[in-house]
Amino acid sequence: MAVPIKHVLGILVDNLSIRGSVMPLSRSSSVNWAKGLNIPRGGKTVIYTGLMYQLMPSIIAMEKMTSKFADSWISNFYGVGRMVNKVISITPFMTWTNASERERFNSILHNIAKLLQVANVDFGYLYDEEMYAGALVHDEGINDVFEAHAHKVYERLKKHNVERVITVDPHTTDMLKSVYPKIIKDYQLEVKSYLEVLAESNLKPLKKLEQDIVIHDSCVYARYEGIIDQPRQLLENAGAQIIEPINTKKMTYCCGGPAESLFPSKARTVADSRVEQLASVGDKSVTMCPICFVNIRAAAETKNLSVKDISDYLVDAYCDQ
Amino acid sequence: MSKVNPDFVEKISGFTEFNAYACINCGSCTALCPMGIDLLPRRMFRHVMLGFEDKVLENTEEVFSCLLCKMCEENCPKEVPIVENIKSIRWYINRDIFKLGRG
Amino acid sequence: MSDKRRIGVYVCHCGGNISDYVDVEQVRDAVKDDQDVIISKNVMFACSDATQQEIIEDIEREKLDGLVVASCSPTLHLQTFKAVAQRANLNPYQYTQVNLREQCSWTHRNNMESATEKGIKLVRAGIARTRLTEPLTNIRIETKPRTLVIGAGVAGLRAALALADLGLAVFVVEKESEVGGWTKKWGKMFPNNRLGNDTIEYLLEQVKQRENITLFTDAELIEKGGNVGDFSIKIRVKEGETVSLDVGAIIVATGFDSYEPFDGEYGYGLNGVVTLPQFKEMVDKSNGSLNFNDHQVKNIAYIYCVGSRQPEDGEIENPNLYCSRYCCSAAVHTASCVADIDPNINQYHLYRDMRTYGKYEVMFENAGKKKSLFIRFDDESSPEVEVSNGALIVKVNDALDGGEEIEIGADLIVLVTGMVPRENESLTNVLKIPIGLDGFYNEIHPKLRPVETVVDGVFISGTSQGPKTLAESVTSSLSAVSKSAALLMKGYVDLEPFIAEVDTDKCVWCGECEKSCPYGAIEKVVCDTKEVATIIPALCKGGGVCIPDCPEDAIEIKGYTDQQIRSMIDALAKEVA
């Protein structure tokens, strides 16, 4: 028996409905990344993390659990788990996270905010009032729960008089930019990914990258949002040589991530195929989505392929370290 | 033997209208799917349109396997909203079978 | 026949096409001293303007009375060199083309010596024929500026209008009491949804406004005599009266019959199983909702290719092997109309191959968008129609889902029937035009001579020739109009003189030749108190089937006499020195 879809989804739904996030995150885990950046609270323009990068350590931990449960008798207890979860959050027990992983993902957010500051973008942050945008629940087709949640998110932003949002990952970008306007009446928010904002700015490189980098487009950026040129422009301006793998741009190949929580082994096969493609043309790869980053990195462990988030390269080239 | 049931598609179309009627069965979607699942998405959609509820439910795992990566949708010659359709099927299973959601 | 001739021979290099494999100088030299050869020359390109001029000058200066050009196939340049002869005042029928390229150099590239020897023999045969040629003249026939159109459906009416507007008189003969044929019966027709009846009303109105169109309804062609440009015909009109007319050309626009399924074919005969034309009528007449047996129709299943593309080796006698070409488009268009009447009707299309070709593809897409579902079945597993608990069901293996057997409950089952040739035996006998293996009238050549029949001056149009859409029918009828008008507006027709000729001295009138002629071109006459055969020049095609049937050896074909053919055989058989 595979992982029981019903109960896994049930836990996610309950978490979102009861706790506002698909997985519980402590206040400090959500906002620690912003330490030392002096980002003002609130403002007309805000950076919006959508908690995606912060959730990654928990998701990695949960996937380790799930892949152990899949095909084992323990999977029968997901149902019981879901019942308990409604009262006492069980997810933290399933998702003991690792401190160095938390630091790794926080550093990406830190990079992004730094880049925006160097580019002279005036922005604030909602800190602990920022909410998860609901992508996972939306993707799984739990429409009513998603829609209720989306309204909450929008109300929160309006409460703070936010007019412009700078997103940091493709999924939150798609939610706020393309999905919310379809379900929220008179939706008024200007939404841009930080890659778009940086590409439009006058950011000048301080250092030459002089590296050959294999680019892995995110499906959501490339095919949902048409964000293809901006990451290339930013890397190339800094002197990097971009290597396009066989599947690239609009024809990019999925990292397997979206299937990770329910079908870990199938997801891994997809990730392996993609890593094969990337490693066959170079030894340094770049991702621009937290889910891609996690999955490509895991599949690349045994290959001669380094995996970095695009902000790692950009901060190196454009910011005074 | 499967009996065609024209009413089934209504159940799927509760939130957004299920729409794969422009499909010409070319199979590009299945050929390009990174998950390599024979049933996805063309045959699954056919089962929905013909109203084979049992076949859809037998293959719940396939329905939830879709990566929503839009490789198929990007290359669909008839511009079928594949991802929306997959989500509609998920929505129906969540609601009617898993009893998830806000009730 | 003069015993001394003056013949010019031109052996062409064809820029190497011939001379690379045939030693053209050797050919030229081999025949230069042959009997009656005055000039024997090599030319680089016989067809070039300069060489044509050179040949003309040679003919005039040397007073040549025969010309042989050994070059390419006559298909390519026979007319070119006949014109050269004519320009030099040499009778064009005293010219012979020898095919030294397609039938010699190109076929024997591996053996130049033998190719050259064959080339010499071919040129000698050409010379031999030319030595026996006589000046011939074309047969000229004055044409009558009137056309008979048979059938007043959309093709016939449109043809009549076009002819009338070219200033030609038209007689239209319609068997039924009303004009309009199938089109008149139908409502919305693809591709522009114009009502069939409106189209006919419009055409009829236009016809009425033209004085040079005479329309006979309840009428039938019963006799045809004469020949191209000058047919005398007889029409039976109401109450046993007949009318005699002289016309220059005839356009056949007799239309088609709809395929009638046999009893039990896909459930035909069961309540609720209808043909496409029957269904079309129901849809056309429906008002707001589609009802059958006083119930609102909810589910419709269409079965395509009924009566078309039947298996060659199946149980059906004389199967229709052809695709009826209009039915896929008509069915998806009708399904679209149904969806417009009631979008909640579920429509299932069981098809073998969807052939909404060309611009009609859009209609297939539209039907899909209006939620028609298409289910493909393999030729080997046809759908089965049954009655289960008093309701119609169709079972079919869905080839698009791995051959899975599915069952569809339907209030109506529409058999998408094709077109079959109209039963018209008496007319066919009168016109003497051939019928193809498919039962439709046959054109001479689908690409090079469409709408023309082997009977000069008789043209076929619309669905009498084969299945067509309305638009295609009109295109073909206008094509027949242009062929008729080109024939009649010139005022005359010239026919090639290669026709049979009877030696009245030898002929004893046994009637064998008359029986053998497929064109009715031979008849009995009395010549100096003796009964003999005579040839009707305008009908004779020079086919020659009469010649071997004549026990007295009294018939010859002009331009290809026995003597000429024998002399050519002798020349071919003679050893090259």
JSON list of N, CA, C and O in Angstrom, two decimals, chain A residues 72-117:
[
{"chain": "A", "resi": 72, "resn": "SER", "atom": "N", "xyz": [4.85, 0.52, 3.85]},
{"chain": "A", "resi": 72, "resn": "SER", "atom": "CA", "xyz": [5.03, -0.18, 5.13]},
{"chain": "A", "resi": 72, "resn": "SER", "atom": "C", "xyz": [3.73, -0.13, 5.93]},
{"chain": "A", "resi": 72, "resn": "SER", "atom": "O", "xyz": [2.85, 0.67, 5.66]},
{"chain": "A", "resi": 73, "resn": "TRP", "atom": "N", "xyz": [3.65, -0.97, 6.94]},
{"chain": "A", "resi": 73, "resn": "TRP", "atom": "CA", "xyz": [2.42, -1.06, 7.74]},
{"chain": "A", "resi": 73, "resn": "TRP", "atom": "C", "xyz": [2.11, 0.24, 8.48]},
{"chain": "A", "resi": 73, "resn": "TRP", "atom": "O", "xyz": [0.98, 0.53, 8.81]},
{"chain": "A", "resi": 74, "resn": "ILE", "atom": "N", "xyz": [3.18, 1.05, 8.67]},
{"chain": "A", "resi": 74, "resn": "ILE", "atom": "CA", "xyz": [2.95, 2.28, 9.45]},
{"chain": "A", "resi": 74, "resn": "ILE", "atom": "C", "xyz": [1.97, 3.20, 8.72]},
{"chain": "A", "resi": 74, "resn": "ILE", "atom": "O", "xyz": [1.26, 3.98, 9.36]},
{"chain": "A", "resi": 75, "resn": "SER", "atom": "N", "xyz": [1.92, 3.09, 7.39]},
{"chain": "A", "resi": 75, "resn": "SER", "atom": "CA", "xyz": [1.07, 4.00, 6.64]},
{"chain": "A", "resi": 75, "resn": "SER", "atom": "C", "xyz": [-0.39, 3.89, 7.09]},
{"chain": "A", "resi": 75, "resn": "SER", "atom": "O", "xyz": [-1.16, 4.82, 6.94]},
{"chain": "A", "resi": 76, "resn": "ASN", "atom": "N", "xyz": [-0.73, 2.75, 7.66]},
{"chain": "A", "resi": 76, "resn": "ASN", "atom": "CA", "xyz": [-2.10, 2.59, 8.16]},
{"chain": "A", "resi": 76, "resn": "ASN", "atom": "C", "xyz": [-2.45, 3.58, 9.26]},
{"chain": "A", "resi": 76, "resn": "ASN", "atom": "O", "xyz": [-3.60, 3.84, 9.54]},
{"chain": "A", "resi": 77, "resn": "PHE", "atom": "N", "xyz": [-1.41, 4.09, 9.91]},
{"chain": "A", "resi": 77, "resn": "PHE", "atom": "CA", "xyz": [-1.69, 4.96, 11.06]},
{"chain": "A", "resi": 77, "resn": "PHE", "atom": "C", "xyz": [-1.84, 6.43, 10.70]},
{"chain": "A", "resi": 77, "resn": "PHE", "atom": "O", "xyz": [-2.05, 7.26, 11.55]},
{"chain": "A", "resi": 78, "resn": "TYR", "atom": "N", "xyz": [-1.72, 6.73, 9.38]},
{"chain": "A", "resi": 78, "resn": "TYR", "atom": "CA", "xyz": [-1.92, 8.11, 8.96]},
{"chain": "A", "resi": 78, "resn": "TYR", "atom": "C", "xyz": [-3.30, 8.62, 9.36]},
{"chain": "A", "resi": 78, "resn": "TYR", "atom": "O", "xyz": [-3.46, 9.77, 9.76]},
{"chain": "A", "resi": 79, "resn": "GLY", "atom": "N", "xyz": [-4.29, 7.74, 9.25]},
{"chain": "A", "resi": 79, "resn": "GLY", "atom": "CA", "xyz": [-5.66, 8.13, 9.58]},
{"chain": "A", "resi": 79, "resn": "GLY", "atom": "C", "xyz": [-5.78, 8.55, 11.04]},
{"chain": "A", "resi": 79, "resn": "GLY", "atom": "O", "xyz": [-6.36, 9.58, 11.36]},
{"chain": "A", "resi": 80, "resn": "VAL", "atom": "N", "xyz": [-5.18, 7.74, 11.92]},
{"chain": "A", "resi": 80, "resn": "VAL", "atom": "CA", "xyz": [-5.19, 8.06, 13.35]},
{"chain": "A", "resi": 80, "resn": "VAL", "atom": "C", "xyz": [-4.46, 9.38, 13.55]},
{"chain": "A", "resi": 80, "resn": "VAL", "atom": "O", "xyz": [-4.92, 10.28, 14.25]},
{"chain": "A", "resi": 81, "resn": "GLY", "atom": "N", "xyz": [-3.32, 9.49, 12.86]},
{"chain": "A", "resi": 81, "resn": "GLY", "atom": "CA", "xyz": [-2.50, 10.71, 12.95]},
{"chain": "A", "resi": 81, "resn": "GLY", "atom": "C", "xyz": [-3.31, 11.94, 12.62]},
{"chain": "A", "resi": 81, "resn": "GLY", "atom": "O", "xyz": [-3.25, 12.95, 13.30]},
{"chain": "A", "resi": 82, "resn": "ARG", "atom": "N", "xyz": [-4.14, 11.82, 11.59]},
{"chain": "A", "resi": 82, "resn": "ARG", "atom": "CA", "xyz": [-4.90, 12.98, 11.17]},
{"chain": "A", "resi": 82, "resn": "ARG", "atom": "C", "xyz": [-5.90, 13.41, 12.25]},
{"chain": "A", "resi": 82, "resn": "ARG", "atom": "O", "xyz": [-6.08, 14.58, 12.54]},
{"chain": "A", "resi": 83, "resn": "MET", "atom": "N", "xyz": [-6.51, 12.39, 12.89]},
{"chain": "A", "resi": 83, "resn": "MET", "atom": "CA", "xyz": [-7.47, 12.72, 13.94]},
{"chain": "A", "resi": 83, "resn": "MET", "atom": "C", "xyz": [-6.80, 13.44, 15.10]},
{"chain": "A", "resi": 83, "resn": "MET", "atom": "O", "xyz": [-7.30, 14.42, 15.62]},
{"chain": "A", "resi": 84, "resn": "VAL", "atom": "N", "xyz": [-5.62, 12.93, 15.49]},
{"chain": "A", "resi": 84, "resn": "VAL", "atom": "CA", "xyz": [-4.88, 13.54, 16.60]},
{"chain": "A", "resi": 84, "resn": "VAL", "atom": "C", "xyz": [-4.45, 14.95, 16.20]},
{"chain": "A", "resi": 84, "resn": "VAL", "atom": "O", "xyz": [-4.54, 15.89, 16.98]},
{"chain": "A", "resi": 85, "resn": "ASN", "atom": "N", "xyz": [-4.01, 15.06, 14.91]},
{"chain": "A", "resi": 85, "resn": "ASN", "atom": "CA", "xyz": [-3.46, 16.32, 14.42]},
{"chain": "A", "resi": 85, "resn": "ASN", "atom": "C", "xyz": [-4.44, 17.48, 14.54]},
{"chain": "A", "resi": 85, "resn": "ASN", "atom": "O", "xyz": [-4.05, 18.62, 14.69]},
{"chain": "A", "resi": 86, "resn": "LYS", "atom": "N", "xyz": [-5.73, 17.14, 14.48]},
{"chain": "A", "resi": 86, "resn": "LYS", "atom": "CA", "xyz": [-6.71, 18.21, 14.58]},
{"chain": "A", "resi": 86, "resn": "LYS", "atom": "C", "xyz": [-6.62, 18.91, 15.93]},
{"chain": "A", "resi": 86, "resn": "LYS", "atom": "O", "xyz": [-6.92, 20.08, 16.06]},
{"chain": "A", "resi": 87, "resn": "VAL", "atom": "N", "xyz": [-6.24, 18.14, 16.96]},
{"chain": "A", "resi": 87, "resn": "VAL", "atom": "CA", "xyz": [-6.20, 18.69, 18.31]},
{"chain": "A", "resi": 87, "resn": "VAL", "atom": "C", "xyz": [-4.78, 19.14, 18.68]},
{"chain": "A", "resi": 87, "resn": "VAL", "atom": "O", "xyz": [-4.53, 20.26, 19.08]},
{"chain": "A", "resi": 88, "resn": "ILE", "atom": "N", "xyz": [-3.85, 18.21, 18.52]},
{"chain": "A", "resi": 88, "resn": "ILE", "atom": "CA", "xyz": [-2.46, 18.54, 18.80]},
{"chain": "A", "resi": 88, "resn": "ILE", "atom": "C", "xyz": [-1.68, 18.38, 17.50]},
{"chain": "A", "resi": 88, "resn": "ILE", "atom": "O", "xyz": [-1.74, 17.34, 16.87]},
{"chain": "A", "resi": 89, "resn": "SER", "atom": "N", "xyz": [-0.98, 19.44, 17.09]},
{"chain": "A", "resi": 89, "resn": "SER", "atom": "CA", "xyz": [-0.24, 19.36, 15.84]},
{"chain": "A", "resi": 89, "resn": "SER", "atom": "C", "xyz": [0.77, 18.21, 15.89]},
{"chain": "A", "resi": 89, "resn": "SER", "atom": "O", "xyz": [1.66, 18.18, 16.73]},
{"chain": "A", "resi": 90, "resn": "ILE", "atom": "N", "xyz": [0.59, 17.21, 15.00]},
{"chain": "A", "resi": 90, "resn": "ILE", "atom": "CA", "xyz": [1.53, 16.08, 15.01]},
{"chain": "A", "resi": 90, "resn": "ILE", "atom": "C", "xyz": [2.69, 16.33, 14.07]},
{"chain": "A", "resi": 90, "resn": "ILE", "atom": "O", "xyz": [3.71, 15.67, 14.14]},
{"chain": "A", "resi": 91, "resn": "THR", "atom": "N", "xyz": [2.49, 17.31, 13.15]},
{"chain": "A", "resi": 91, "resn": "THR", "atom": "CA", "xyz": [3.52, 17.47, 12.13]},
{"chain": "A", "resi": 91, "resn": "THR", "atom": "C", "xyz": [4.91, 17.76, 12.69]},
{"chain": "A", "resi": 91, "resn": "THR", "atom": "O", "xyz": [5.88, 17.23, 12.17]},
{"chain": "A", "resi": 92, "resn": "PRO", "atom": "N", "xyz": [5.01, 18.55, 13.76]},
{"chain": "A", "resi": 92, "resn": "PRO", "atom": "CA", "xyz": [6.38, 18.78, 14.27]},
{"chain": "A", "resi": 92, "resn": "PRO", "atom": "C", "xyz": [7.10, 17.48, 14.62]},
{"chain": "A", "resi": 92, "resn": "PRO", "atom": "O", "xyz": [8.30, 17.38, 14.44]},
{"chain": "A", "resi": 93, "resn": "PHE", "atom": "N", "xyz": [6.33, 16.49, 15.08]},
{"chain": "A", "resi": 93, "resn": "PHE", "atom": "CA", "xyz": [6.99, 15.23, 15.44]},
{"chain": "A", "resi": 93, "resn": "PHE", "atom": "C", "xyz": [7.50, 14.50, 14.20]},
{"chain": "A", "resi": 93, "resn": "PHE", "atom": "O", "xyz": [8.45, 13.75, 14.24]},
{"chain": "A", "resi": 94, "resn": "MET", "atom": "N", "xyz": [6.75, 14.75, 13.10]},
{"chain": "A", "resi": 94, "resn": "MET", "atom": "CA", "xyz": [7.15, 14.07, 11.86]},
{"chain": "A", "resi": 94, "resn": "MET", "atom": "C", "xyz": [8.25, 14.84, 11.15]},
{"chain": "A", "resi": 94, "resn": "MET", "atom": "O", "xyz": [8.84, 14.37, 10.21]},
{"chain": "A", "resi": 95, "resn": "THR", "atom": "N", "xyz": [8.46, 16.06, 11.57]},
{"chain": "A", "resi": 95, "resn": "THR", "atom": "CA", "xyz": [9.33, 16.93, 10.78]},
{"chain": "A", "resi": 95, "resn": "THR", "atom": "C", "xyz": [10.41, 17.58, 11.61]},
{"chain": "A", "resi": 95, "resn": "THR", "atom": "O", "xyz": [10.59, 18.80, 11.61]},
{"chain": "A", "resi": 96, "resn": "TRP", "atom": "N", "xyz": [11.12, 16.77, 12.38]},
{"chain": "A", "resi": 96, "resn": "TRP", "atom": "CA", "xyz": [12.28, 17.32, 13.11]},
{"chain": "A", "resi": 96, "resn": "TRP", "atom": "C", "xyz": [13.26, 17.88, 12.10]},
{"chain": "A", "resi": 96, "resn": "TRP", "atom": "O", "xyz": [13.74, 17.19, 11.24]},
{"chain": "A", "resi": 97, "resn": "THR", "atom": "N", "xyz": [13.49, 19.15, 12.19]},
{"chain": "A", "resi": 97, "resn": "THR", "atom": "CA", "xyz": [14.35, 19.74, 11.17]},
{"chain": "A", "resi": 97, "resn": "THR", "atom": "C", "xyz": [15.78, 19.87, 11.66]},
{"chain": "A", "resi": 97, "resn": "THR", "atom": "O", "xyz": [16.06, 19.80, 12.86]},
{"chain": "A", "resi": 98, "resn": "ASN", "atom": "N", "xyz": [16.62, 20.10, 10.70]},
{"chain": "A", "resi": 98, "resn": "ASN", "atom": "CA", "xyz": [18.04, 20.10, 10.95]},
{"chain": "A", "resi": 98, "resn": "ASN", "atom": "C", "xyz": [18.52, 21.56, 10.93]},
{"chain": "A", "resi": 98, "resn": "ASN", "atom": "O", "xyz": [18.15, 22.33, 10.06]},
{"chain": "A", "resi": 99, "resn": "ALA", "atom": "N", "xyz": [19.33, 21.93, 11.91]},
{"chain": "A", "resi": 99, "resn": "ALA", "atom": "CA", "xyz": [19.70, 23.34, 12.08]},
{"chain": "A", "resi": 99, "resn": "ALA", "atom": "C", "xyz": [20.48, 23.89, 10.90]},
{"chain": "A", "resi": 99, "resn": "ALA", "atom": "O", "xyz": [20.22, 25.00, 10.44]},
{"chain": "A", "resi": 100, "resn": "SER", "atom": "N", "xyz": [21.37, 23.10, 10.33]},
{"chain": "A", "resi": 100, "resn": "SER", "atom": "CA", "xyz": [22.16, 23.63, 9.22]},
{"chain": "A", "resi": 100, "resn": "SER", "atom": "C", "xyz": [21.29, 23.82, 7.98]},
{"chain": "A", "resi": 100, "resn": "SER", "atom": "O", "xyz": [21.50, 24.75, 7.19]},
{"chain": "A", "resi": 101, "resn": "GLU", "atom": "N", "xyz": [20.27, 22.96, 7.82]},
{"chain": "A", "resi": 101, "resn": "GLU", "atom": "CA", "xyz": [19.33, 23.14, 6.72]},
{"chain": "A", "resi": 101, "resn": "GLU", "atom": "C", "xyz": [18.56, 24.44, 6.91]},
{"chain": "A", "resi": 101, "resn": "GLU", "atom": "O", "xyz": [18.36, 25.20, 5.96]},
{"chain": "A", "resi": 102, "resn": "ARG", "atom": "N", "xyz": [18.13, 24.70, 8.13]},
{"chain": "A", "resi": 102, "resn": "ARG", "atom": "CA", "xyz": [17.39, 25.94, 8.39]},
{"chain": "A", "resi": 102, "resn": "ARG", "atom": "C", "xyz": [18.25, 27.15, 8.02]},
{"chain": "A", "resi": 102, "resn": "ARG", "atom": "O", "xyz": [17.78, 28.08, 7.37]},
{"chain": "A", "resi": 103, "resn": "GLU", "atom": "N", "xyz": [19.50, 27.07, 8.38]},
{"chain": "A", "resi": 103, "resn": "GLU", "atom": "CA", "xyz": [20.40, 28.18, 8.05]},
{"chain": "A", "resi": 103, "resn": "GLU", "atom": "C", "xyz": [20.58, 28.33, 6.55]},
{"chain": "A", "resi": 103, "resn": "GLU", "atom": "O", "xyz": [20.61, 29.44, 6.02]},
{"chain": "A", "resi": 104, "resn": "ARG", "atom": "N", "xyz": [20.67, 27.19, 5.87]},
{"chain": "A", "resi": 104, "resn": "ARG", "atom": "CA", "xyz": [20.89, 27.21, 4.42]},
{"chain": "A", "resi": 104, "resn": "ARG", "atom": "C", "xyz": [19.74, 27.97, 3.73]},
{"chain": "A", "resi": 104, "resn": "ARG", "atom": "O", "xyz": [19.97, 28.83, 2.90]},
{"chain": "A", "resi": 105, "resn": "PHE", "atom": "N", "xyz": [18.51, 27.63, 4.09]},
{"chain": "A", "resi": 105, "resn": "PHE", "atom": "CA", "xyz": [17.36, 28.27, 3.42]},
{"chain": "A", "resi": 105, "resn": "PHE", "atom": "C", "xyz": [17.18, 29.71, 3.86]},
{"chain": "A", "resi": 105, "resn": "PHE", "atom": "O", "xyz": [16.81, 30.57, 3.06]},
{"chain": "A", "resi": 106, "resn": "ASN", "atom": "N", "xyz": [17.49, 29.99, 5.12]},
{"chain": "A", "resi": 106, "resn": "ASN", "atom": "CA", "xyz": [17.44, 31.38, 5.58]},
{"chain": "A", "resi": 106, "resn": "ASN", "atom": "C", "xyz": [18.44, 32.23, 4.80]},
{"chain": "A", "resi": 106, "resn": "ASN", "atom": "O", "xyz": [18.18, 33.39, 4.49]},
{"chain": "A", "resi": 107, "resn": "SER", "atom": "N", "xyz": [19.59, 31.64, 4.49]},
{"chain": "A", "resi": 107, "resn": "SER", "atom": "CA", "xyz": [20.61, 32.42, 3.79]},
{"chain": "A", "resi": 107, "resn": "SER", "atom": "C", "xyz": [20.13, 32.84, 2.40]},
{"chain": "A", "resi": 107, "resn": "SER", "atom": "O", "xyz": [20.45, 33.90, 1.90]},
{"chain": "A", "resi": 108, "resn": "ILE", "atom": "N", "xyz": [19.31, 32.00, 1.76]},
{"chain": "A", "resi": 108, "resn": "ILE", "atom": "CA", "xyz": [18.79, 32.35, 0.43]},
{"chain": "A", "resi": 108, "resn": "ILE", "atom": "C", "xyz": [17.89, 33.58, 0.53]},
{"chain": "A", "resi": 108, "resn": "ILE", "atom": "O", "xyz": [18.03, 34.53, -0.23]},
{"chain": "A", "resi": 109, "resn": "LEU", "atom": "N", "xyz": [17.01, 33.58, 1.52]},
{"chain": "A", "resi": 109, "resn": "LEU", "atom": "CA", "xyz": [16.12, 34.73, 1.70]},
{"chain": "A", "resi": 109, "resn": "LEU", "atom": "C", "xyz": [16.92, 35.98, 2.04]},
{"chain": "A", "resi": 109, "resn": "LEU", "atom": "O", "xyz": [16.64, 37.08, 1.55]},
{"chain": "A", "resi": 110, "resn": "HIS", "atom": "N", "xyz": [17.91, 35.78, 2.87]},
{"chain": "A", "resi": 110, "resn": "HIS", "atom": "CA", "xyz": [18.80, 36.88, 3.25]},
{"chain": "A", "resi": 110, "resn": "HIS", "atom": "C", "xyz": [19.46, 37.48, 2.00]},
{"chain": "A", "resi": 110, "resn": "HIS", "atom": "O", "xyz": [19.49, 38.69, 1.81]},
{"chain": "A", "resi": 111, "resn": "ASN", "atom": "N", "xyz": [19.95, 36.59, 1.12]},
{"chain": "A", "resi": 111, "resn": "ASN", "atom": "CA", "xyz": [20.56, 37.02, -0.15]},
{"chain": "A", "resi": 111, "resn": "ASN", "atom": "C", "xyz": [19.60, 37.88, -0.96]},
{"chain": "A", "resi": 111, "resn": "ASN", "atom": "O", "xyz": [19.96, 38.93, -1.50]},
{"chain": "A", "resi": 112, "resn": "ILE", "atom": "N", "xyz": [18.40, 37.39, -1.08]},
{"chain": "A", "resi": 112, "resn": "ILE", "atom": "CA", "xyz": [17.41, 38.06, -1.94]},
{"chain": "A", "resi": 112, "resn": "ILE", "atom": "C", "xyz": [17.13, 39.46, -1.42]},
{"chain": "A", "resi": 112, "resn": "ILE", "atom": "O", "xyz": [17.13, 40.43, -2.16]},
{"chain": "A", "resi": 113, "resn": "ALA", "atom": "N", "xyz": [16.92, 39.56, -0.11]},
{"chain": "A", "resi": 113, "resn": "ALA", "atom": "CA", "xyz": [16.63, 40.87, 0.48]},
{"chain": "A", "resi": 113, "resn": "ALA", "atom": "C", "xyz": [17.81, 41.81, 0.29]},
{"chain": "A", "resi": 113, "resn": "ALA", "atom": "O", "xyz": [17.65, 42.99, -0.02]},
{"chain": "A", "resi": 114, "resn": "LYS", "atom": "N", "xyz": [19.01, 41.26, 0.44]},
{"chain": "A", "resi": 114, "resn": "LYS", "atom": "CA", "xyz": [20.22, 42.07, 0.26]},
{"chain": "A", "resi": 114, "resn": "LYS", "atom": "C", "xyz": [20.31, 42.61, -1.15]},
{"chain": "A", "resi": 114, "resn": "LYS", "atom": "O", "xyz": [20.64, 43.78, -1.38]},
{"chain": "A", "resi": 115, "resn": "LEU", "atom": "N", "xyz": [20.03, 41.75, -2.10]},
{"chain": "A", "resi": 115, "resn": "LEU", "atom": "CA", "xyz": [20.06, 42.16, -3.52]},
{"chain": "A", "resi": 115, "resn": "LEU", "atom": "C", "xyz": [19.09, 43.30, -3.77]},
{"chain": "A", "resi": 115, "resn": "LEU", "atom": "O", "xyz": [19.40, 44.27, -4.46]},
{"chain": "A", "resi": 116, "resn": "LEU", "atom": "N", "xyz": [17.89, 43.18, -3.20]},
{"chain": "A", "resi": 116, "resn": "LEU", "atom": "CA", "xyz": [16.89, 44.23, -3.39]},
{"chain": "A", "resi": 116, "resn": "LEU", "atom": "C", "xyz": [17.36, 45.54, -2.76]},
{"chain": "A", "resi": 116, "resn": "LEU", "atom": "O", "xyz": [17.16, 46.62, -3.32]},
{"chain": "A", "resi": 117, "resn": "GLN", "atom": "N", "xyz": [18.01, 45.43, -1.61]},
{"chain": "A", "resi": 117, "resn": "GLN", "atom": "CA", "xyz": [18.53, 46.63, -0.95]},
{"chain": "A", "resi": 117, "resn": "GLN", "atom": "C", "xyz": [19.62, 47.29, -1.80]},
{"chain": "A", "resi": 117, "resn": "GLN", "atom": "O", "xyz": [19.61, 48.50, -2.02]}
]
